[in-house]
Coordinates of N, CA and C in Angstrom, one line a residue:
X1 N 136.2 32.2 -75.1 CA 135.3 32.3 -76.3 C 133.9 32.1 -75.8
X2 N 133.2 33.1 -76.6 CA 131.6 32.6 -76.1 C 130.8 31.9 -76.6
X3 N 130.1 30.9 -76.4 CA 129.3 30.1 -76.9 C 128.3 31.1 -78.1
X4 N 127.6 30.5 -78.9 CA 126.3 30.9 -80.1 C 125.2 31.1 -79.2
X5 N 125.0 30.3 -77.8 CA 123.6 30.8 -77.0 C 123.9 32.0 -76.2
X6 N 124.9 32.2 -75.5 CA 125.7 33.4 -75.0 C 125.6 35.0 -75.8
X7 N 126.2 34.4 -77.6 CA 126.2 35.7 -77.9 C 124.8 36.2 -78.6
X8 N 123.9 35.2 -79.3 CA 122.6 35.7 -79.2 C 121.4 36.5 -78.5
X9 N 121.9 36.3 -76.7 CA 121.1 36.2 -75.9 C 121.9 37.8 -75.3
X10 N 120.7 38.8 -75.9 CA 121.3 40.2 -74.8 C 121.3 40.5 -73.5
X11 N 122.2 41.4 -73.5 CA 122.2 41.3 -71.5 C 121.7 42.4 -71.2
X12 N 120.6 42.0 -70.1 CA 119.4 42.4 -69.7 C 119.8 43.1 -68.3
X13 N 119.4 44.6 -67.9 CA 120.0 45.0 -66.4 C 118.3 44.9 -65.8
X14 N 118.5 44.1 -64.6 CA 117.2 43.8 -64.0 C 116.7 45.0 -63.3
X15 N 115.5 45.1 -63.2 CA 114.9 46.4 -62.3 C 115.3 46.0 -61.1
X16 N 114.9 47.3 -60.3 CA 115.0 46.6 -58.6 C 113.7 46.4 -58.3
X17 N 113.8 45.0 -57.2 CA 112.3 44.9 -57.1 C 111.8 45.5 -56.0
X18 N 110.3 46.1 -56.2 CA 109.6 46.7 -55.4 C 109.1 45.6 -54.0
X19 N 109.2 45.8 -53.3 CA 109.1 45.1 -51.9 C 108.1 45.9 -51.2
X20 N 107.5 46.9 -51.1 CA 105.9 47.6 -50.7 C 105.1 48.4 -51.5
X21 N 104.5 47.3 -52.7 CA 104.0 47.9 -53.8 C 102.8 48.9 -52.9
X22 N 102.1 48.4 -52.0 CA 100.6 49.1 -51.3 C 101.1 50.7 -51.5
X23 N 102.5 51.2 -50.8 CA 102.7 52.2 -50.5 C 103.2 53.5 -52.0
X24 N 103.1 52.7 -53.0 CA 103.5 53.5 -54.4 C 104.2 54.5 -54.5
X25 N 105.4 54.0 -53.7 CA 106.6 55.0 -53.4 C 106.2 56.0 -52.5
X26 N 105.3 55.7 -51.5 CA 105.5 56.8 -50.6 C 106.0 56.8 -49.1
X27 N 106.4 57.6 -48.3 CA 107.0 56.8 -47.3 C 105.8 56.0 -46.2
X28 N 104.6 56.5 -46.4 CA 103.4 56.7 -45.4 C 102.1 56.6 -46.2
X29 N 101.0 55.5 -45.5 CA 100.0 56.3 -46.2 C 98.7 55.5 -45.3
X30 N 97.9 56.4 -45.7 CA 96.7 56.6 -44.3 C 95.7 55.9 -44.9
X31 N 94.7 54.7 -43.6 CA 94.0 54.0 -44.2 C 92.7 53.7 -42.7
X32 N 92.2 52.4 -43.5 CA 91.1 52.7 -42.2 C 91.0 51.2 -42.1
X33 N 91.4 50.6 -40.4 CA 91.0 49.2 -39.8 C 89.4 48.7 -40.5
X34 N 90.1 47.5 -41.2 CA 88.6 46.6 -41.3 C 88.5 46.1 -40.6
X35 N 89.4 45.0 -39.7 CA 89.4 43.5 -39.2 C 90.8 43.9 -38.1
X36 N 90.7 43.5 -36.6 CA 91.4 43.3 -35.9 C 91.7 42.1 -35.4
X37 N 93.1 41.6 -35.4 CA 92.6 40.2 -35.3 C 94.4 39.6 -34.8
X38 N 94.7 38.5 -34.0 CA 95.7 38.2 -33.9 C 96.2 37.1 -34.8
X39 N 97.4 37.0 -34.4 CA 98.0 35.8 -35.4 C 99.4 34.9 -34.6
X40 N 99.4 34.0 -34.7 CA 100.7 33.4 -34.2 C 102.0 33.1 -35.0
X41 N 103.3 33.7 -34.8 CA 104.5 33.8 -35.5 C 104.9 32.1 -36.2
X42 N 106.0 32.3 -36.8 CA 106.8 31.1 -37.3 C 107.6 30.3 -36.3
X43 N 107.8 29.1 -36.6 CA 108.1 28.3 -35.7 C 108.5 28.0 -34.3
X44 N 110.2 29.1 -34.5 CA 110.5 29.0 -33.4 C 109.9 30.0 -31.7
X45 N 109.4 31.2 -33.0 CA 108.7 31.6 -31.4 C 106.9 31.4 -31.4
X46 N 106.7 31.7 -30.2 CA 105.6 31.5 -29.9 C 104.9 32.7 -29.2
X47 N 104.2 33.9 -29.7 CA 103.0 34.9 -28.7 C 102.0 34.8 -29.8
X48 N 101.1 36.2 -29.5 CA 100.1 36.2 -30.5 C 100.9 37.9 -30.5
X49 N 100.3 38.2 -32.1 CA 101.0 39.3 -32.3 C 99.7 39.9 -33.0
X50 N 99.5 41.2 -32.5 CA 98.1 41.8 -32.8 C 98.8 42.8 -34.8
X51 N 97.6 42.2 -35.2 CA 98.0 42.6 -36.4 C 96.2 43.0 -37.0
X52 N 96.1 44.2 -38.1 CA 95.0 44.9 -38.5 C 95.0 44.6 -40.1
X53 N 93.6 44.3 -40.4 CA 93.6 44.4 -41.8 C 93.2 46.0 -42.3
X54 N 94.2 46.7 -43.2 CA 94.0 48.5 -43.4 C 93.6 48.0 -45.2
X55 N 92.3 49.1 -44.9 CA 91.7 49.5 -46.3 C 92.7 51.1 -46.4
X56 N 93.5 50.8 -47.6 CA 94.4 52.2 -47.8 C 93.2 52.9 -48.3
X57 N 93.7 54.3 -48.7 CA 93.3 55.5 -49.1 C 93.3 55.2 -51.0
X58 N 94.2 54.3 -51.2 CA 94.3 54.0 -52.9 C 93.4 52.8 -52.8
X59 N 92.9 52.7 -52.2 CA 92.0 51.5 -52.1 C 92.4 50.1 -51.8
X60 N 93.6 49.7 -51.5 CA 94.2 48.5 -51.8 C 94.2 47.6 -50.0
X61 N 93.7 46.5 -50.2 CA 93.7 46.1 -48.9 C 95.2 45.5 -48.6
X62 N 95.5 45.8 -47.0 CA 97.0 45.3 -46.5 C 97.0 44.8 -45.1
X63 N 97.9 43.9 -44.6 CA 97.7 43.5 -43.5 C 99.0 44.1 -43.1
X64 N 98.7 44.6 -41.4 CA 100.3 45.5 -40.9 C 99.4 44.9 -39.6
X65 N 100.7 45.2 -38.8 CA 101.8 44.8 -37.3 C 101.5 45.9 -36.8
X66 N 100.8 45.9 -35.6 CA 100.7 46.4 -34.0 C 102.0 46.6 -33.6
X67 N 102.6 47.4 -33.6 CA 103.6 47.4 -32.4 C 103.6 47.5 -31.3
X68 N 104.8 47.5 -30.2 CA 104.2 47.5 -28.6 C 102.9 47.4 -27.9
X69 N 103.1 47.3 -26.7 CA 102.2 47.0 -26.0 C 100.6 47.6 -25.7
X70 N 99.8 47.0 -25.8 CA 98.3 47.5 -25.9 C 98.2 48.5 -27.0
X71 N 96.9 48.4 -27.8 CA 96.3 49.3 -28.4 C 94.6 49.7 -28.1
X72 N 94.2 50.9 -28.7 CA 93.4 51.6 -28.8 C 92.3 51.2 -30.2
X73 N 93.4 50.6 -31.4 CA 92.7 50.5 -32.1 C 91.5 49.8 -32.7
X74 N 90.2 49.7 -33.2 CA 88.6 49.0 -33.6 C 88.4 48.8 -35.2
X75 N 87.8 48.8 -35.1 CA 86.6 48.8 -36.3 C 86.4 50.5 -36.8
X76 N 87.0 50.8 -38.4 CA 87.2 52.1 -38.8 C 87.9 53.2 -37.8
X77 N 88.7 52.7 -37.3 CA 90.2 53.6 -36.9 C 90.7 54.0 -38.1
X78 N 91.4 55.1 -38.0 CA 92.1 55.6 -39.0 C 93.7 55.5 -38.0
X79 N 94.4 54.9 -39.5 CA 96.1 54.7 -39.0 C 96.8 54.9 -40.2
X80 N 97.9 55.4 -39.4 CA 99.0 55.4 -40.7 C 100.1 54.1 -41.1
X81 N 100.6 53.7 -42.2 CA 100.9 52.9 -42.4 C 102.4 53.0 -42.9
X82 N 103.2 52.4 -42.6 CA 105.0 52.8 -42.8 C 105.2 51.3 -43.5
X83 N 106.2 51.2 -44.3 CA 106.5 49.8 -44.6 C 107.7 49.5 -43.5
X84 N 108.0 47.9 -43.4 CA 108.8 47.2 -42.3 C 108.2 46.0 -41.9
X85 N 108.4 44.7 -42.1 CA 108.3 43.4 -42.3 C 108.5 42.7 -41.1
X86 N 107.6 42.3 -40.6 CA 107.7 41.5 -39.3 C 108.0 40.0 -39.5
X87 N 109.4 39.8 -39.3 CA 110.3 38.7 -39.8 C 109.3 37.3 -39.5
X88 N 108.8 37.2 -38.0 CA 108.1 36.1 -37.5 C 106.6 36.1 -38.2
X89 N 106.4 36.9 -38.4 CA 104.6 36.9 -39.1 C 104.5 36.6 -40.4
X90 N 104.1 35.6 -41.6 CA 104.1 35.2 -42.9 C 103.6 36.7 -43.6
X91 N 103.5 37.1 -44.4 CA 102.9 37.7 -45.3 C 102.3 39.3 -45.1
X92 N 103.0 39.8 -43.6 CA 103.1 41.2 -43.2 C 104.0 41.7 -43.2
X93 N 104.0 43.0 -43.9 CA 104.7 43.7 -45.2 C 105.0 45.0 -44.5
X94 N 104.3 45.8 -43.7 CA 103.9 46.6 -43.0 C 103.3 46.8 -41.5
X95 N 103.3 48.2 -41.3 CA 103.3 48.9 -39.3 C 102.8 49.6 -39.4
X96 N 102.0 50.0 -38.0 CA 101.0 51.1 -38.3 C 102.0 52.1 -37.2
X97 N 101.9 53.2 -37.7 CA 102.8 54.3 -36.9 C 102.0 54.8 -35.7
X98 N 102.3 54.0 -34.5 CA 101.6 54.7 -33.1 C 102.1 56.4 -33.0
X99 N 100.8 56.5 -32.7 CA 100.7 58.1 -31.5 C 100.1 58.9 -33.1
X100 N 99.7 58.5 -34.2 CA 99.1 59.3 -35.4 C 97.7 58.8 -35.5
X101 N 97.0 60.0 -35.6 CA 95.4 59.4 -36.0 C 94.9 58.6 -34.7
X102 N 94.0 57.3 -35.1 CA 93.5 57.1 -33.9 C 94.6 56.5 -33.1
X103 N 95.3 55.8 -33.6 CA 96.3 54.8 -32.6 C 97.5 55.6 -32.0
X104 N 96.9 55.0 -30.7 CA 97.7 56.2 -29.8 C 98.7 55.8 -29.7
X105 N 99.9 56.3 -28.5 CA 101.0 56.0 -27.9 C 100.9 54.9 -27.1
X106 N 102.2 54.1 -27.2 CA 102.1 53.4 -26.2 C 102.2 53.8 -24.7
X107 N 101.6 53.9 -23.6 CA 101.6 54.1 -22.1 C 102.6 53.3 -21.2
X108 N 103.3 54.1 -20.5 CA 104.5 53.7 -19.7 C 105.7 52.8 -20.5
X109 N 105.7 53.8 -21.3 CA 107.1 53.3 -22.2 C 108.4 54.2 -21.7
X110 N 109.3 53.5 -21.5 CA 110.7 54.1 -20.6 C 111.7 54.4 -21.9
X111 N 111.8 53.4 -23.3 CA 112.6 53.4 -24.7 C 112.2 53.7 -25.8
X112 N 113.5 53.9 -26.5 CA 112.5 54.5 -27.8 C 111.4 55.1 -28.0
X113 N 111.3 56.1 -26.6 CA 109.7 56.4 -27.2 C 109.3 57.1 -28.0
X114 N 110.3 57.9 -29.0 CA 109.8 58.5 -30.3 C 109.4 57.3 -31.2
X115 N 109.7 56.1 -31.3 CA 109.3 55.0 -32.2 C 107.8 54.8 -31.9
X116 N 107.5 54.6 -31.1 CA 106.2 54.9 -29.8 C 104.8 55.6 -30.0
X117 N 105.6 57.0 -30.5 CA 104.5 57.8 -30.6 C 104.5 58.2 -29.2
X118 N 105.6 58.4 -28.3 CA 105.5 59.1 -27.3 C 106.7 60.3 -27.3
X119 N 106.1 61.2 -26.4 CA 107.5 62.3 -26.3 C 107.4 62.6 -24.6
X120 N 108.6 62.9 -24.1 CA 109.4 62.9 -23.4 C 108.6 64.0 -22.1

């Protein structure tokens, strides 16, 4: 039997929550480096992981994750932006897709190098 607070109280189906509002449902979206700058992970590990502050195209500022090794990218580069959460980094949401726009491929990559921005 259901309690008076139970049967008063309607049942609500919750939205799903949005987890890369910047990208407004898109898979990709193209922006321009303000600030290049590193940052050091959570606890247990320790590098510096090169991460860019991007002014989107919707205007919205976001901070994304450098992937692999060395970049090309400065001050008003244009990059594209994929959502994917860099588990060790607080509050980076997002990746900038190497080998599009200014940010090139990574050099002397042997794996994955379509992840890369490299071809074969």
């Amino acid at each position: 039997m259901i309690t008076i607070n139970q049967a008063t109280k309607s049942r609500v189906i919750k939205k799903a929550k949005i987890k890369r509002k910047a990208l407004q449902a898109c898979p990709q979206k193209k922006g321009v480096c303000i600030r290049i700058f590193e940052m050091t992970p959570r606890k247990p590990n320790s590098a510096r992981r090169k991460v860019v502050r991007v002014r989107l195209s919707t205007r919205r500022f976001i901070t994304a994750h450098i992937p692999g090794e060395g970049h090309p990218l400065q001050e008003h580069s244009v990059v594209l932006i994929h959502g994917g959460r860099s588990k060790d980094l607080p509050g980076v949401k997002y990746r900038v897709i190497r080998g599009k726009f200014d940010s090139g491929a990574v050099k002397g990559r042997s794996t994955t190098l379509s992840y890369y921005g490299k071809s074969k």
